[in-house]
Each structure stands twice: as structure tokens, then as C-alpha cells.
PDB file of C-alpha atoms in Angstrom:
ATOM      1  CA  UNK Y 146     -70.206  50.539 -52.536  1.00 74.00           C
ATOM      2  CA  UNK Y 147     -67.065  48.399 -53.018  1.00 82.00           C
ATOM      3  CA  UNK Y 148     -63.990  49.552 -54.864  1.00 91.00           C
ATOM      4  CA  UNK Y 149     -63.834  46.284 -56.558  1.00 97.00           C
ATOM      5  CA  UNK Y 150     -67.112  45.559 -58.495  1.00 97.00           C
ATOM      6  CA  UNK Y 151     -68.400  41.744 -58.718  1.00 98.00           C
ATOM      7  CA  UNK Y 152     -71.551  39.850 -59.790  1.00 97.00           C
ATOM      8  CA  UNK Y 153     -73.519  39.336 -56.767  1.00 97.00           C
ATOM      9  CA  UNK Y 154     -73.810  36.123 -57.886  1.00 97.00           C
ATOM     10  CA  UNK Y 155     -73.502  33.563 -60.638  1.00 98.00           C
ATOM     11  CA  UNK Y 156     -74.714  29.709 -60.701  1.00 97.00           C
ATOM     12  CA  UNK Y 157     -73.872  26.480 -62.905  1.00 96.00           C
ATOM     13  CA  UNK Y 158     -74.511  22.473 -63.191  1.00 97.00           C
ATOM     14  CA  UNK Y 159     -71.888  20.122 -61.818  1.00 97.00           C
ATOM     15  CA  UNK Y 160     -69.197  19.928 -64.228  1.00 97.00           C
ATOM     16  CA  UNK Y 161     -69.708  23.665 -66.499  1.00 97.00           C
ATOM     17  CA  UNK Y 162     -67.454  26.486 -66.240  1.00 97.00           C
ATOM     18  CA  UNK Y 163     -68.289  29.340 -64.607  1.00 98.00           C
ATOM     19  CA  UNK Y 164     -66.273  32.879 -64.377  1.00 98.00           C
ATOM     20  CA  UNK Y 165     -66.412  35.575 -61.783  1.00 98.00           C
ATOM     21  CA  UNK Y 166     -65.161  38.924 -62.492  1.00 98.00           C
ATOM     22  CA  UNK Y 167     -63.804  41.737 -60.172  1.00 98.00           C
ATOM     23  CA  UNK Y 168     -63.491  45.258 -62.069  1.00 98.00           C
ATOM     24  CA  UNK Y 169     -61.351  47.701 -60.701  1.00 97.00           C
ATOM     25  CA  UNK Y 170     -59.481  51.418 -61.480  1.00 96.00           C
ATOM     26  CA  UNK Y 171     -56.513  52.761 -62.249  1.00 95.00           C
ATOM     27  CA  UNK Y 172     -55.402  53.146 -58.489  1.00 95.00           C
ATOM     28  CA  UNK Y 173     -55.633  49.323 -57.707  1.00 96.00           C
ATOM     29  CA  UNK Y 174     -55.566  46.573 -60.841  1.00 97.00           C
ATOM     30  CA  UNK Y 175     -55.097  48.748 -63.243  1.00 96.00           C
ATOM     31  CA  UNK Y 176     -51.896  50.217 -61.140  1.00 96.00           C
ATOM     32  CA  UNK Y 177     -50.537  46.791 -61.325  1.00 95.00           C
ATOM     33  CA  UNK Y 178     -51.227  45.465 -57.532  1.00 95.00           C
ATOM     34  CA  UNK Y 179     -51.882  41.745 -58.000  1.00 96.00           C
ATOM     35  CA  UNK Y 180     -55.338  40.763 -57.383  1.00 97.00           C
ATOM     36  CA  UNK Y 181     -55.885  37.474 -54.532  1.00 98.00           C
ATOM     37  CA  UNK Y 182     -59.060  35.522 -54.640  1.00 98.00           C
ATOM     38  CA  UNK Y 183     -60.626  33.500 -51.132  1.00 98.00           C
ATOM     39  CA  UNK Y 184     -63.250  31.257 -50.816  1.00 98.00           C
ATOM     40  CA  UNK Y 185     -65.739  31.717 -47.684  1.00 98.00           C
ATOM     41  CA  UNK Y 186     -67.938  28.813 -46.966  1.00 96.00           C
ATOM     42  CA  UNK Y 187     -71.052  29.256 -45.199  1.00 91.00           C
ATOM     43  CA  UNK Y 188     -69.607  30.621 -41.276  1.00 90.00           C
ATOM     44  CA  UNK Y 189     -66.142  30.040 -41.602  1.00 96.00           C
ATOM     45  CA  UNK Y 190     -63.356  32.496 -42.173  1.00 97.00           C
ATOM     46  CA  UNK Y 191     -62.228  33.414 -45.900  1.00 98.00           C
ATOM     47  CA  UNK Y 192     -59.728  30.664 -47.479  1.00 97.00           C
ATOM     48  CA  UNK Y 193     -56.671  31.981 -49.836  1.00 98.00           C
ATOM     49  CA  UNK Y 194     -57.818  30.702 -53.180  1.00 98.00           C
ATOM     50  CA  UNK Y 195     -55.792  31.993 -55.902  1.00 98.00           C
ATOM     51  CA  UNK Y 196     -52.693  34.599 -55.033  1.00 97.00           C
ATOM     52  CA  UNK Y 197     -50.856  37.170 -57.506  1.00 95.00           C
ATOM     53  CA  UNK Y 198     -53.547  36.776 -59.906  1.00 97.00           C
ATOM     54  CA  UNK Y 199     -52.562  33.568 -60.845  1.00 97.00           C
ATOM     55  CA  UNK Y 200     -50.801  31.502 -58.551  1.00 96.00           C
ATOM     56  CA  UNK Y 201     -53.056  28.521 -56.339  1.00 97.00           C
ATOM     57  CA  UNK Y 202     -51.419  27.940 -52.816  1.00 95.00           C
ATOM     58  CA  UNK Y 203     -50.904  23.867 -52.596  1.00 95.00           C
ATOM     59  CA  UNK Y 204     -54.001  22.246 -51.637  1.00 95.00           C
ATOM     60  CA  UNK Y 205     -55.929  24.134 -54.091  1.00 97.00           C
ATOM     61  CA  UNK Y 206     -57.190  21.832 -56.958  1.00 96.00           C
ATOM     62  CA  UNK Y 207     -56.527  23.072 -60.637  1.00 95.00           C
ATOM     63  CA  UNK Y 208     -60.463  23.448 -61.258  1.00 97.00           C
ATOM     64  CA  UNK Y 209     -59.345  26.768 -60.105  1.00 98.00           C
ATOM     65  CA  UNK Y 210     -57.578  29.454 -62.236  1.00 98.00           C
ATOM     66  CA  UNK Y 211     -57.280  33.171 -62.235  1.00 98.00           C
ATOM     67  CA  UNK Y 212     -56.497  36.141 -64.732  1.00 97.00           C
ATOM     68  CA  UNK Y 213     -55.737  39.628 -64.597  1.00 97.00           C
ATOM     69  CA  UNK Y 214     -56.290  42.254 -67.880  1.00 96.00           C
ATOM     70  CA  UNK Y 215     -56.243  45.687 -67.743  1.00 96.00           C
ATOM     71  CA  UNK Y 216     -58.279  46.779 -64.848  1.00 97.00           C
ATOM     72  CA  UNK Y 217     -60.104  43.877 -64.148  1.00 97.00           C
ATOM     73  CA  UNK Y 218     -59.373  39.917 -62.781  1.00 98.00           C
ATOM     74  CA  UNK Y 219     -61.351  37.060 -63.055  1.00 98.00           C
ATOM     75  CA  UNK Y 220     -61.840  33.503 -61.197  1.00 98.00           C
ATOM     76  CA  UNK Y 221     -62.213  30.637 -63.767  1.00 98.00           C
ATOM     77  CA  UNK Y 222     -64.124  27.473 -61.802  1.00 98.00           C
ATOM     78  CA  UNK Y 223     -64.393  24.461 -63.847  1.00 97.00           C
ATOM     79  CA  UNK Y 224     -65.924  21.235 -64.061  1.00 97.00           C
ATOM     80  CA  UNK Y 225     -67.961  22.436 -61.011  1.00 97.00           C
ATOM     81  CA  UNK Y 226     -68.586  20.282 -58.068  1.00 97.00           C
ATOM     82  CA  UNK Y 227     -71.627  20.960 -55.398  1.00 96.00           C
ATOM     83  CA  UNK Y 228     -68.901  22.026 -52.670  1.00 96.00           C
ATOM     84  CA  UNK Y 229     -67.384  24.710 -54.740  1.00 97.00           C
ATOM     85  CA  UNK Y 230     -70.660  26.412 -53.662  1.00 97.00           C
ATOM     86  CA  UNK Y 231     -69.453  29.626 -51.699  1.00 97.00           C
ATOM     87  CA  UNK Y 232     -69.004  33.269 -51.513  1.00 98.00           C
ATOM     88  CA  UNK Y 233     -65.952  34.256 -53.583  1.00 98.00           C
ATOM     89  CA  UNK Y 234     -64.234  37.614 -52.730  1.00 98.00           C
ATOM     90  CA  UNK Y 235     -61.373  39.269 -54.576  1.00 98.00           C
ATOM     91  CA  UNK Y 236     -59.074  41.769 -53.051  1.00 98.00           C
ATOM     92  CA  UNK Y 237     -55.908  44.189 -53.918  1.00 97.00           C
ATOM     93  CA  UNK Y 238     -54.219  47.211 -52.795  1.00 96.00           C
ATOM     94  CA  UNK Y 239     -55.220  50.679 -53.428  1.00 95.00           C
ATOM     95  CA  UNK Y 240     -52.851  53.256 -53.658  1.00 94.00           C
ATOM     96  CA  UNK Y 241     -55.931  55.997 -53.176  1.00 93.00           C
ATOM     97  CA  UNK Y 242     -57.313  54.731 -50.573  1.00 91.00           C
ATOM     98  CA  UNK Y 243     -53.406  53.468 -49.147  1.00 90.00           C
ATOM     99  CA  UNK Y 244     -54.968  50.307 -48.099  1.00 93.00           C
ATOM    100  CA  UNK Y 245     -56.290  46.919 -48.840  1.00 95.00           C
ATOM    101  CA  UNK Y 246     -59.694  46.328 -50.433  1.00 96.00           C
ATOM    102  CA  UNK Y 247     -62.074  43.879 -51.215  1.00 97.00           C
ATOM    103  CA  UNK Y 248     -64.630  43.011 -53.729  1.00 97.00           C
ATOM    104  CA  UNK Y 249     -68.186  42.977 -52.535  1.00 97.00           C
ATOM    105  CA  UNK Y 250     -68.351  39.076 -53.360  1.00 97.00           C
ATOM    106  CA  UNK Y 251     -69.852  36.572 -55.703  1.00 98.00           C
ATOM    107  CA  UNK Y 252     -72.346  33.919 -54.722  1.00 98.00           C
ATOM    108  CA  UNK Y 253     -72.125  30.914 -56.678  1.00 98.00           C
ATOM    109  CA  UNK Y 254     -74.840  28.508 -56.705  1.00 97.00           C
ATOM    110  CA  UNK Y 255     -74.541  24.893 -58.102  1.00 96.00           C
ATOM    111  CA  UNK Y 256     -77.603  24.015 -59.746  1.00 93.00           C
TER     112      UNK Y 256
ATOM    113  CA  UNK V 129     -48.309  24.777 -38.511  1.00 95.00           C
ATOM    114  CA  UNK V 130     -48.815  28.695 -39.405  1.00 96.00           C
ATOM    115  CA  UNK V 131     -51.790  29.617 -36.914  1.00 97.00           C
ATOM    116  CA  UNK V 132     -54.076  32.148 -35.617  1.00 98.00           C
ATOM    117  CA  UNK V 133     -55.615  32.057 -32.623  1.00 98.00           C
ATOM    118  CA  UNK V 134     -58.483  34.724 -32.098  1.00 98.00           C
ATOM    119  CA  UNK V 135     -60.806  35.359 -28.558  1.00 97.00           C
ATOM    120  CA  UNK V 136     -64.201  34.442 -28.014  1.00 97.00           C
ATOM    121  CA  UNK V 137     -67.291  36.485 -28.891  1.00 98.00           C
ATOM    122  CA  UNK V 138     -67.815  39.683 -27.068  1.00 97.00           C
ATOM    123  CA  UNK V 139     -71.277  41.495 -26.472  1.00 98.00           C
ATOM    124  CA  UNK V 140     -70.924  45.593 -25.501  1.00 98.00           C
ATOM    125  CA  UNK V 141     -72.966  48.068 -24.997  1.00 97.00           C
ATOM    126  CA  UNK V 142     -72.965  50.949 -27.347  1.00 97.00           C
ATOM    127  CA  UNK V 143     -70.860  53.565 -27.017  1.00 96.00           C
ATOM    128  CA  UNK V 144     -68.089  50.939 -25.387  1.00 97.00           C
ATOM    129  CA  UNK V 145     -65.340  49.774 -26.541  1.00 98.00           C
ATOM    130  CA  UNK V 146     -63.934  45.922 -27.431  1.00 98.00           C
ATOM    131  CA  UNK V 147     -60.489  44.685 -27.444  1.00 98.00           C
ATOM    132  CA  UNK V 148     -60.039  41.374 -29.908  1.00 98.00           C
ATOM    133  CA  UNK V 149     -56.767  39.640 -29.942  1.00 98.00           C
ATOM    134  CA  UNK V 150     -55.148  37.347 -32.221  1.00 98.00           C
ATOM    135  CA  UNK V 151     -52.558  35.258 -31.016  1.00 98.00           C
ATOM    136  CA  UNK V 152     -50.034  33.838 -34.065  1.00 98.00           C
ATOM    137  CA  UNK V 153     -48.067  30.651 -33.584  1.00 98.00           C
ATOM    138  CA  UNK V 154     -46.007  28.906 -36.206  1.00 97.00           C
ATOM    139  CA  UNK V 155     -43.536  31.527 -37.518  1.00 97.00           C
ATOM    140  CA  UNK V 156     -41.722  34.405 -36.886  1.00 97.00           C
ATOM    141  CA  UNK V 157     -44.245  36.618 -35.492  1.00 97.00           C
ATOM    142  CA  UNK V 158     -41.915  40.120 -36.253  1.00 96.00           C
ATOM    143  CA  UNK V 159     -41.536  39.122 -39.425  1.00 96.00           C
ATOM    144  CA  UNK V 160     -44.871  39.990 -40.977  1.00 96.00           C
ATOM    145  CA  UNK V 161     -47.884  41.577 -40.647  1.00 96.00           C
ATOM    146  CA  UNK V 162     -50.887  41.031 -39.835  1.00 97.00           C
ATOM    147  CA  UNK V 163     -54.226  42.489 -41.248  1.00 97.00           C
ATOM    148  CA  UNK V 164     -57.938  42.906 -39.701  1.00 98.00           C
ATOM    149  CA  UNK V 165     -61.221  42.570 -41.383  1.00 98.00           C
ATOM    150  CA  UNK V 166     -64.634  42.475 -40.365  1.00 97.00           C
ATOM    151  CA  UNK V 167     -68.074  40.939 -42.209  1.00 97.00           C
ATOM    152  CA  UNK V 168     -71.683  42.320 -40.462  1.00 97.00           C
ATOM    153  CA  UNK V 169     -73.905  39.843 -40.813  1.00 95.00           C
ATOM    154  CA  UNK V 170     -74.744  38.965 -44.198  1.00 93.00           C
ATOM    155  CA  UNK V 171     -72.167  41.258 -46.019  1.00 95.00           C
ATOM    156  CA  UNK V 172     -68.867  41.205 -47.375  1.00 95.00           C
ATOM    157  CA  UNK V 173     -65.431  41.691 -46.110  1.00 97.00           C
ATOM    158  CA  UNK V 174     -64.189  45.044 -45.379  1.00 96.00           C
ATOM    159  CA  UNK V 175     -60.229  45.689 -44.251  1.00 96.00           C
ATOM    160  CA  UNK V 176     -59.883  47.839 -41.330  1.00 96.00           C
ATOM    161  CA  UNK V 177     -56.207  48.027 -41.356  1.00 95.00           C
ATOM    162  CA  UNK V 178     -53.120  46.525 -40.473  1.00 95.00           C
ATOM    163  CA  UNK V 179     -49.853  46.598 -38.374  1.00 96.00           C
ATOM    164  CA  UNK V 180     -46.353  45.658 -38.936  1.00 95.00           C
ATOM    165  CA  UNK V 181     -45.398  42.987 -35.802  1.00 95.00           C
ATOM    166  CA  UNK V 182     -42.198  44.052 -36.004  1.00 94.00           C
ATOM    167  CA  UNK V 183     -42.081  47.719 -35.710  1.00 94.00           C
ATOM    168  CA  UNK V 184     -45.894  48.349 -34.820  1.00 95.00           C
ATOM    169  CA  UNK V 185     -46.549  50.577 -37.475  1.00 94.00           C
ATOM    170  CA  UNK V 186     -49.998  50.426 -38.437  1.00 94.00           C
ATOM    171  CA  UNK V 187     -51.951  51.575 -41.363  1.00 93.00           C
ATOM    172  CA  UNK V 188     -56.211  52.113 -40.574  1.00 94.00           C
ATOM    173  CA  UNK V 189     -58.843  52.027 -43.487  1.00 93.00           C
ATOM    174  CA  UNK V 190     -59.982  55.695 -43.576  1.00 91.00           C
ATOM    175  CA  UNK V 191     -63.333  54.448 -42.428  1.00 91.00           C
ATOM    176  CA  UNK V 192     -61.962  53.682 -39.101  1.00 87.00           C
ATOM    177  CA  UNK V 193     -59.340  56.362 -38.722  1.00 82.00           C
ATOM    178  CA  UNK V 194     -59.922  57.617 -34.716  1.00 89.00           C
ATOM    179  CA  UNK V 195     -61.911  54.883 -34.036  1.00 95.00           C
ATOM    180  CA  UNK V 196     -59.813  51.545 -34.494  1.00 97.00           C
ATOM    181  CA  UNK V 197     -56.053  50.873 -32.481  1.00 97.00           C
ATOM    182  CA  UNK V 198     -54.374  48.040 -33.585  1.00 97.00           C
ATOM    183  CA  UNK V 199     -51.195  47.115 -31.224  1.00 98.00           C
ATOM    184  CA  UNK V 200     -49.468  44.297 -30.934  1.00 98.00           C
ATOM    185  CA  UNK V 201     -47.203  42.511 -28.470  1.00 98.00           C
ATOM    186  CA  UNK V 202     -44.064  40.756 -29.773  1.00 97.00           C
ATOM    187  CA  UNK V 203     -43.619  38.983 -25.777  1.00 97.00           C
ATOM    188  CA  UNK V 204     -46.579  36.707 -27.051  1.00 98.00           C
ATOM    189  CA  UNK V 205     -46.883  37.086 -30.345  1.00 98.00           C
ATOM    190  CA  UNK V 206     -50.421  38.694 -30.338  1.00 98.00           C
ATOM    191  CA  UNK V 207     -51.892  41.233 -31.602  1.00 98.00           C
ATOM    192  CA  UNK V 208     -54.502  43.458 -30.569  1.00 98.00           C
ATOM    193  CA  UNK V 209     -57.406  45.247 -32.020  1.00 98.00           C
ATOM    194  CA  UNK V 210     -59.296  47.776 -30.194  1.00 98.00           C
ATOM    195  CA  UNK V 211     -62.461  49.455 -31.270  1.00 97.00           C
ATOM    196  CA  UNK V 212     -64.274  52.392 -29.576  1.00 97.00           C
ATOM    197  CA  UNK V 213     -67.267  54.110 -29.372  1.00 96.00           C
ATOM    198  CA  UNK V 214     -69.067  51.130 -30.304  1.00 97.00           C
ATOM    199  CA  UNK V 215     -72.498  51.576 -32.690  1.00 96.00           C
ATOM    200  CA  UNK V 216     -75.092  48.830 -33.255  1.00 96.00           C
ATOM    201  CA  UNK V 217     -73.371  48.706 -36.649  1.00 96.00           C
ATOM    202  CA  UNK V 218     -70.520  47.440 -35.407  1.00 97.00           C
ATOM    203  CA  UNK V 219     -71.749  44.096 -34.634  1.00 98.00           C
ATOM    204  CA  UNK V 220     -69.537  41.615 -36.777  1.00 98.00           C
ATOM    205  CA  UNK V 221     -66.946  38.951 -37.188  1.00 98.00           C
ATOM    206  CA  UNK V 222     -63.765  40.501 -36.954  1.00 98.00           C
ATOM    207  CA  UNK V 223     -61.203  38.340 -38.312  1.00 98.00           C
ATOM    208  CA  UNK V 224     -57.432  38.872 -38.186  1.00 98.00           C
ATOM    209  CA  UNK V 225     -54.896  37.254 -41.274  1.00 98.00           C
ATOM    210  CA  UNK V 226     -51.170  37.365 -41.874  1.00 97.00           C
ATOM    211  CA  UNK V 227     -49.963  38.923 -44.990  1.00 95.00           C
ATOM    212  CA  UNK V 228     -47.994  36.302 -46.762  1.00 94.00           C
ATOM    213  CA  UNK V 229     -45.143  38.898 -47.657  1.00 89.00           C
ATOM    214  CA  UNK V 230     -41.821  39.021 -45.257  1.00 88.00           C
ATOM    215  CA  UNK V 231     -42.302  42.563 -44.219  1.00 86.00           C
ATOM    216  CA  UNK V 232     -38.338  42.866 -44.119  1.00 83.00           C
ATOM    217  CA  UNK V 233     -38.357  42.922 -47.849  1.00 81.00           C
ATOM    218  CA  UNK V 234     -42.296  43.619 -49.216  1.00 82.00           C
ATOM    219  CA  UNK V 235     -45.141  45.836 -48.779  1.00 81.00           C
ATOM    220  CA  UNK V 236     -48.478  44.629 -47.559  1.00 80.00           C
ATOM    221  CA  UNK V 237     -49.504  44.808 -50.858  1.00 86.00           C
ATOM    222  CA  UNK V 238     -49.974  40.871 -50.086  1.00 91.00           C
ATOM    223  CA  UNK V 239     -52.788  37.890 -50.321  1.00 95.00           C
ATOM    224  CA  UNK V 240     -54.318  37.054 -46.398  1.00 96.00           C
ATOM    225  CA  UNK V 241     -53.447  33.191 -45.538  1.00 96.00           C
ATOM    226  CA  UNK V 242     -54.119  32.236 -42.720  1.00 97.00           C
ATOM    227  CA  UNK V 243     -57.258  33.605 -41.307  1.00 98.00           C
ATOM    228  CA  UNK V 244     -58.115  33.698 -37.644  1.00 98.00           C
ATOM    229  CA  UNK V 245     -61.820  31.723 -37.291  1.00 98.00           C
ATOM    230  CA  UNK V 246     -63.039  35.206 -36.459  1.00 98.00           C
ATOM    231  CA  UNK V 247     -64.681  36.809 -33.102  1.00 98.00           C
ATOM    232  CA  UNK V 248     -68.010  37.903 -33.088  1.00 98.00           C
ATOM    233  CA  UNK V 249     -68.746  41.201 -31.539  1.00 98.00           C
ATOM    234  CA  UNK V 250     -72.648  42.605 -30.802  1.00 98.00           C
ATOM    235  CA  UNK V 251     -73.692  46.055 -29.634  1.00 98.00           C
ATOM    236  CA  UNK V 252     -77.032  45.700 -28.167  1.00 96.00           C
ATOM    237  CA  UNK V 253     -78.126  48.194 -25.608  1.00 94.00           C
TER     238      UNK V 253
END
């Protein structure tokens, strides 16, 4: 069982808008650690996609956007393309557990 | 460029142990830290813990606690992760990843970038 709760997966047509949401507690979101989002294609190692809830490292194209309320985040994809389709993972700190954790990851499949 | 340089794939016996090292190139190795994760086949990420390169404190998930070592050695810029007592559940990619934060001045509260391409490790008897 992960600390951080996602949709095990979630799907869409080339070009819609999909969301993925991470749900957290009061010891890691809700505490205020910023919440970091990677992208893991199909055998190759995760890929920073969104940082401090918000912020895209360069590279990253703005189809990609990320939020943070309360205790929970969420990765906004839009206008969807057929190699956005990945594993998406979100991940913060945990003041509990005194250590990094990660969502259980969201499989998005472009229809 | 910012780099990570992992070993190859290992195969162990159970009840073994296997030493994975990650070899960073492209910045001032003592001045961050660097964090290990590992995915079993099929499943998602899970953080095993993490060391500061330029003290060598470390911090272990509590899932690993007596069972991982992470070390590091500032000479070549490498760090080390050790696990023991190896179980057929063990058999993963284990994947090291600098925490963006200067460790002078931040926590590792920090996003992962870059990865290392990962090692895979199988127990098989």
C-alpha cells in the first residue's frame, strides 16, 4: 500500500485532457512538502516531469501542468499525443515516515 | 552534462549480498545527495534511502533499516549501495538519482533528476 494514493490508470484520445491525482496526509502534502511528478516509459528509468508542484524542468513541453490543494496534487496532460503514453509517479517527503515516498503510479493509455 | 553512471546487472544467490554503484559526473559530487530506489518487476517505485556525498550521512526507508548500506566515495565520486541477506523478492532495478537541492543549504525534501538507467539485480537459487 502506497502512502500516496493514485488511479492505477486513466486513458484518453489524442488531443483530450486527462488528470491524474495523487492523495496524500497530513504528514506529507498536506504538511506542505512539494509534490514532483516523473514520467517512466516502458524500461527506462523515471524522467523529472513537473517539480515543486508546479514548476516543468526545460525540455518539458507545456501540455504538462501540475497543482497542489490541500492534501492532494494532480498532473494536468493536455492535448494528448500517443507518446505521452507512460507510467506517471508522484512523490514527496514524509515527515512520519522521515523519508521520501512515492505514489503507486498511473497508467495512461492513449486510445 | 549532469550524469549517472550505474553497474551492470547482477544475479545472487539468496541469502547474499549485492553491491550497486553509481558513479556521478558533471557537478560537484559533495554537494548533493543522492537517493536510491528500486521497481520489482511490474511495480512501482519504492525509495530505499539516501546519503549526503558530502558528509555520508545517510537516511534508510524503514523497510530496509539493517538490511541496506549506502556509502559513498568522494575520491571518485561514486556511491555505493549494498544490500544483504538477499530474498527472491529482492530481484529489481535499483536505480540511483541526485536530489536537485544543494545539500549545503536544503533538505532532501527535493525532486530526483537525473536518474541512473538502473541495475538489475535477481535472486534465483
Amino acid at each position: 500500500q502506497s502512502v500516496l494514493t493514485q488511479p492505477p490508470s486513466v486513458s484518453g484520445a489524442p488531443g483530450q485532457r486527462v488528470t491524474i491525482s495523487c492523495t496524500g496526509s497530513s504528514s506529507n502534502i498536506g504538511a506542505g512538502y512539494d509534490v514532483h511528478w516523473y514520467q517512466q516509459l516502458p524500461g527506462i528509468a523515471p524522467k523529472l516531469l513537473i517539480y515543486g508542484n508546479s514548476n516543468r524542468p526545460s525540455g518539458v513541453p507545456d501540455r504538462f501542468s501540475g497543482s497542489k490543494s490541500g492534501t492532494s496534487a494532480s498532473l494536468a496532460i493536455t492535448g494528448l499525443q500517443a507518446e505521452d503514453e507512460a507510467d506517471y509517479y508522484c512523490q514527496s517527503y514524509d515527515s512520519s515516515l522521515t523519508g521520501s515516498v512515492f505514489g503507486g503510479g498511473t497508467k495512461l493509455t492513449v486510445l | 552534462q549532469v550524469q549517472l553512471v550505474q553497474s551492470g546487472a547482477e544475479v545472487k544467490k539468496p541469502g547474499a549480498s549485492v553491491k550497486v554503484s553509481c558513479t556521478a559526473s558533471g557537478y560537484t559530487f559533495t554537494n548533493y545527495g543522492i537517493h536510491w530506489v528500486r521497481q520489482a518487476p511490474g511495480q512501482r517505485l519504492e525509495w530505499m534511502g539516501w546519503i549526503n556525498a558530502g558528509n555520508g550521512n545517510t537516511k534508510n526507508s524503514q523497510k530496509f533499516q539493517g538490511r541496506v548500506t549506502i556509502t559513498r566515495d568522494t575520491s571518485t565520486s561514486t556511491a555505493y549501495m549494498e544490500v544483504s541477506s538477499l530474498r527472491s523478492e529482492d530481484t529489481a532495478v535499483y536505480y540511483c538519482a541526485r536530489d536537485v537541492g544543494d545539500i549545503r543549504w536544503t533538505p532532501p525534501y527535493n525532486s530526483f533528476d537525473p536518474w541512473g538507467r538502473g541495475t538489475l539485480v535477481t535472486v534465483s537459487s
